[in-house]
Coordinates of C-alpha atoms and ligand atoms in Angstrom, one line a residue:
X27 CA -32.4 36.6 -17.7
X28 CA -35.3 37.3 -20.0
X29 CA -35.2 40.4 -22.2
X30 CA -38.2 41.8 -24.2
X31 CA -37.8 44.7 -26.6
X32 CA -40.8 46.4 -28.3
X33 CA -39.8 48.5 -31.3
X34 CA -41.0 49.7 -34.7
X35 CA -37.6 48.6 -36.1
X36 CA -37.1 44.9 -35.0
X37 CA -34.3 44.6 -37.5
X38 CA -32.4 47.3 -35.6
X39 CA -32.0 44.7 -32.8
X40 CA -30.2 42.2 -35.1
X41 CA -26.9 42.8 -33.4
X42 CA -28.3 41.0 -30.4
X43 CA -27.6 37.8 -32.3
X44 CA -23.8 38.5 -32.5
X45 CA -20.7 38.5 -30.3
X46 CA -21.1 38.5 -26.6
X47 CA -24.8 38.9 -26.4
X48 CA -25.3 36.3 -29.1
X49 CA -23.1 33.9 -27.2
X50 CA -25.0 34.6 -23.9
X51 CA -28.2 33.7 -25.8
X52 CA -26.7 30.5 -27.2
X53 CA -25.5 29.5 -23.8
X54 CA -29.0 30.0 -22.4
X55 CA -28.0 32.9 -20.1
X56 CA -30.2 35.4 -22.1
X57 CA -33.7 34.7 -23.5
X58 CA -34.4 37.6 -25.9
X59 CA -37.8 38.4 -27.4
X60 CA -38.0 41.2 -29.9
X61 CA -41.5 42.4 -30.8
X62 CA -42.8 44.6 -33.6
X63 CA -45.0 47.3 -32.0
X64 CA -47.0 47.5 -35.2
X65 CA -48.5 44.1 -34.5
X66 CA -50.6 45.9 -32.0
X67 CA -52.1 48.5 -34.4
X68 CA -55.5 47.9 -35.9
X69 CA -55.8 50.5 -38.7
X70 CA -54.8 50.3 -42.3
X71 CA -51.7 52.4 -41.9
X72 CA -50.5 50.7 -38.7
X73 CA -50.4 54.0 -37.0
X74 CA -48.2 54.3 -33.9
X75 CA -48.0 58.1 -33.5
X76 CA -50.2 61.2 -33.4
X77 CA -49.8 64.9 -32.9
X78 CA -49.0 66.2 -29.4
X79 CA -51.6 67.7 -27.2
X80 CA -50.7 71.3 -26.5
X81 CA -49.1 71.7 -29.9
X82 CA -45.5 71.8 -30.8
X83 CA -43.3 70.0 -33.3
X84 CA -43.0 66.2 -33.9
X85 CA -45.3 63.3 -33.1
X86 CA -45.9 61.4 -29.9
X87 CA -46.3 57.6 -29.7
X88 CA -49.8 56.5 -28.9
X89 CA -50.8 54.7 -25.7
X90 CA -52.9 51.8 -27.2
X91 CA -50.3 49.9 -29.2
X92 CA -47.8 50.2 -26.3
X93 CA -50.3 49.1 -23.7
X94 CA -51.5 46.1 -25.8
X95 CA -47.9 45.1 -26.6
X96 CA -46.8 45.3 -23.0
X97 CA -49.9 43.4 -21.7
X98 CA -49.3 40.6 -24.2
X99 CA -45.6 40.1 -23.6
X100 CA -46.1 40.4 -19.8
X101 CA -48.8 37.8 -19.9
X102 CA -46.6 35.5 -22.0
X103 CA -43.7 35.9 -19.6
X104 CA -45.8 35.3 -16.5
X105 CA -47.3 32.2 -18.1
X106 CA -43.9 30.8 -18.9
X107 CA -42.8 31.2 -15.2
X108 CA -41.0 34.6 -15.4
X109 CA -41.4 37.0 -12.5
X110 CA -40.4 40.5 -11.4
X111 CA -40.2 42.4 -14.7
X112 CA -38.7 45.8 -14.8
X113 CA -39.4 48.4 -17.5
X114 CA -36.4 50.1 -19.1
X115 CA -37.3 53.2 -21.0
X116 CA -34.5 54.7 -23.0
X117 CA -34.9 58.5 -23.2
X118 CA -32.5 61.5 -23.3
X119 CA -34.5 62.7 -20.2
X120 CA -33.6 59.6 -18.2
X121 CA -31.0 59.1 -15.4
X122 CA -27.5 58.6 -16.7
X123 CA -26.7 55.0 -17.5
X124 CA -23.7 54.0 -15.5
X125 CA -21.8 50.9 -14.6
X126 CA -23.5 50.9 -11.2
X127 CA -26.9 50.9 -13.0
X128 CA -25.7 48.1 -15.3
X129 CA -24.9 46.0 -12.2
X130 CA -28.3 46.7 -10.7
X131 CA -30.1 45.8 -13.9
X132 CA -28.0 42.6 -14.3
X133 CA -29.4 41.4 -11.0
X134 CA -33.0 41.5 -12.2
X135 CA -34.5 38.4 -13.8
X136 CA -36.5 40.1 -16.6
X137 CA -36.1 43.4 -18.4
X138 CA -38.6 44.9 -20.8
X139 CA -37.3 47.7 -23.1
X140 CA -39.5 50.3 -24.7
X141 CA -37.3 52.2 -27.2
X142 CA -39.3 55.1 -28.7
X143 CA -39.1 57.1 -31.9
X144 CA -40.4 60.6 -32.6
X145 CA -40.8 62.8 -29.5
X146 CA -41.3 59.9 -27.1
X147 CA -44.2 57.8 -25.8
X148 CA -47.4 59.3 -24.3
X149 CA -46.5 59.7 -20.6
X150 CA -49.5 57.7 -19.4
X151 CA -47.9 54.4 -20.6
X152 CA -45.0 54.8 -18.1
X153 CA -47.3 56.0 -15.4
X154 CA -49.5 53.0 -15.9
X155 CA -46.8 50.3 -15.7
X156 CA -45.0 52.1 -12.9
X157 CA -47.9 51.0 -10.7
X158 CA -47.0 47.4 -11.4
X159 CA -43.2 47.3 -11.7
X160 CA -40.0 49.3 -11.3
X161 CA -39.3 51.7 -14.2
X162 CA -35.8 52.8 -15.1
X163 CA -35.8 55.8 -17.4
X164 CA -32.2 55.8 -18.7
X165 CA -30.1 58.1 -20.9
X166 CA -26.9 56.7 -22.4
X167 CA -25.4 60.2 -22.8
X168 CA -26.0 63.9 -23.3
X169 CA -27.0 63.8 -26.9
X170 CA -30.2 63.0 -28.7
X171 CA -30.5 59.9 -30.9
X172 CA -33.2 59.4 -33.5
X173 CA -34.7 56.6 -31.3
X174 CA -34.0 54.4 -28.3
X175 CA -32.9 51.2 -30.1
X176 CA -29.2 52.0 -30.1
X177 CA -29.6 52.7 -26.3
X178 CA -31.1 49.2 -25.9
X179 CA -28.1 47.7 -27.6
X180 CA -25.8 49.7 -25.3
X181 CA -27.6 48.8 -22.1
X182 CA -28.0 45.1 -23.1
X183 CA -24.3 44.7 -23.9
X184 CA -23.2 46.3 -20.6
X185 CA -25.7 44.1 -18.7
X186 CA -25.1 40.9 -20.5
X187 CA -21.3 40.8 -19.9
X188 CA -22.0 41.0 -16.2
X189 CA -24.2 37.9 -16.2
X190 CA -22.6 34.8 -14.6
X191 CA -21.0 32.5 -17.1
X192 CA -21.0 35.1 -20.0
X193 CA -17.4 36.5 -19.8
X194 CA -14.8 33.7 -19.8
X195 CA -12.9 35.2 -17.0
X196 CA -14.8 36.7 -14.0
X197 CA -11.7 38.7 -13.1
X198 CA -12.1 40.7 -16.3
X199 CA -14.7 42.8 -14.6
X200 CA -12.5 43.7 -11.7
X201 CA -10.3 46.3 -13.4
X202 CA -13.1 47.7 -15.6
X203 CA -13.2 51.5 -15.7
X204 CA -16.0 52.4 -13.2
X205 CA -15.9 49.0 -11.5
X206 CA -16.6 49.2 -7.8
X207 CA -13.5 48.8 -5.6
X208 CA -10.1 50.3 -5.5
X209 CA -10.3 51.5 -9.1
X210 CA -13.8 53.1 -8.5
X211 CA -14.0 56.4 -10.4
X212 CA -10.7 55.8 -12.2
X213 CA -10.5 55.0 -15.9
X214 CA -8.5 52.0 -17.0
X215 CA -5.0 52.8 -18.4
X216 CA -3.4 51.5 -21.6
X217 CA -2.9 47.8 -22.3
X218 CA -0.3 46.0 -24.5
X219 CA 0.2 42.5 -26.0
X220 CA 2.8 40.8 -28.2
X221 CA 5.0 41.5 -30.1
X222 CA 7.2 43.4 -27.6
X223 CA 8.4 45.8 -30.3
X224 CA 6.2 47.2 -33.2
X225 CA 7.3 49.9 -35.7
X226 CA 10.1 50.9 -33.3
X227 CA 7.7 51.2 -30.4
X228 CA 8.5 49.2 -27.2
X229 CA 6.1 48.3 -24.4
X230 CA 6.8 49.8 -21.0
X231 CA 9.7 47.9 -19.3
X232 CA 7.8 47.5 -16.1
X233 CA 5.3 45.2 -17.8
X234 CA 8.1 42.7 -18.5
X235 CA 9.6 42.9 -15.0
X236 CA 7.4 40.2 -13.6
X237 CA 7.2 42.4 -10.5
X238 CA 3.5 42.3 -9.5
X239 CA 3.7 45.2 -7.1
X240 CA 5.4 47.5 -9.5
X241 CA 3.1 46.6 -12.3
X242 CA 0.1 47.3 -10.1
X243 CA 1.6 50.7 -9.2
X244 CA 2.3 51.5 -12.8
X245 CA -1.3 50.6 -13.8
X246 CA -2.7 52.8 -11.1
X247 CA -0.5 55.7 -12.1
X248 CA -1.6 55.4 -15.7
X249 CA -5.2 55.2 -14.5
X250 CA -4.7 58.5 -12.6
X251 CA -3.0 60.0 -15.6
X252 CA -5.8 59.1 -17.9
X253 CA -8.6 60.1 -15.5
X254 CA -7.1 63.5 -14.8
X255 CA -6.7 64.1 -18.5
X256 CA -10.0 62.8 -19.8
X257 CA -12.4 62.9 -16.8
X258 CA -11.3 65.5 -14.3
X259 CA -14.9 65.4 -13.0
X260 CA -14.3 61.8 -11.7
X261 CA -11.3 62.9 -9.7
X262 CA -13.2 65.8 -8.2
X263 CA -15.8 63.3 -7.0
X264 CA -13.3 60.9 -5.4
X265 CA -13.0 60.6 -1.7
X266 CA -9.4 61.6 -1.0
X267 CA -9.2 58.7 1.5
X268 CA -9.3 56.4 -1.5
X269 CA -5.9 57.8 -2.5
X270 CA -2.7 56.4 -0.9
X271 CA 0.6 58.2 -0.5
X272 CA 1.8 57.1 -3.9
X273 CA -1.5 58.2 -5.5
X274 CA -1.1 61.6 -3.9
X275 CA 2.5 61.9 -5.3
X276 CA 1.3 61.0 -8.7
X277 CA -1.7 63.5 -8.5
X278 CA 0.7 66.2 -7.4
X279 CA 2.9 65.5 -10.4
X280 CA -0.2 65.7 -12.6
X281 CA -0.9 69.1 -11.0
X282 CA -3.7 68.1 -8.6
X283 CA -3.8 69.1 -4.9
X284 CA -6.2 68.6 -2.0
X285 CA -8.7 71.3 -1.2
X286 CA -7.9 73.1 2.1
X287 CA -10.8 71.1 3.7
X288 CA -9.1 67.9 2.4
X289 CA -12.3 66.7 0.8
X290 CA -11.8 67.3 -2.9
X291 CA -9.0 67.5 -5.4
X292 CA -8.6 70.1 -8.0
X293 CA -6.2 71.0 -10.7
X294 CA -3.9 73.7 -9.5
X295 CA -1.7 73.9 -12.5
X296 CA -1.9 72.6 -16.0
X297 CA 0.8 70.1 -17.0
X298 CA 1.8 69.0 -20.4
X299 CA 0.0 65.6 -21.0
Ligands
ADE7 N1 -33.2 58.2 -27.1 C1 -32.8 59.3 -27.8 N2 -31.7 59.8 -27.2 C2 -31.4 59.0 -26.2 C3 -30.3 58.9 -25.2 N3 -29.3 59.8 -25.2 N4 -30.3 57.9 -24.3 C4 -31.3 57.0 -24.4 N5 -32.3 57.0 -25.2 C5 -32.4 58.0 -26.1

């Protein structure tokens, strides 16, 4: 997968050299190109922003540097045999970045990120490139960052670990919180490793039992416990058909019951967590 990032803070993207993303690059799974937007400014002050039409606070990033930067890197990519770029525009006004979207992006051969500073980029830039390629406007959460670079790091890490040959064990995706399948919409429960006793704290006996069925059940109960506590909205969105008899018993213990129409679950009583 090819990744291009255009930014006024190329050094902000240094973490792309470390850890999992760094390894993916070293293994040739990721071909990362970070570009300094100011290379496409032609005035003495390397201006990338200007005042907003219509007034208001803050500054808006100008069309020309973005257009010239994107044209240049796209031409370079096409010349070197890359195809089907998609634009990823980090913005608090975008669609929520989810595991599902990470999977979708991981299946594309070429992602071009445009992290903005200030009040964002002149809208015409997105409108222009949307005529040539898919555009994903994504938000990594309901808060406002000073710029989109941290969002690029977040999206890149979530995508890179899904690329074939990047995570050692392909099974490690399977039980991810938010992974599709039986655990869809449930958060992963707690995990333990050696030693079996630490500061007087033991690990749950079931994990030492060697009984795969019971361990799987325990993990699912813990996932239900954690999800009801931390993300009740996820349980409310679940299809009740995804819950087996044991799930229902656990949910009932946790204070959740089916709606009269059987479609949704809701908390009917608070329980001590
Ligand atoms: N830029 C500023 N805030 C952001 C957010 N929450 N997600 C993505 N990009 C952003």
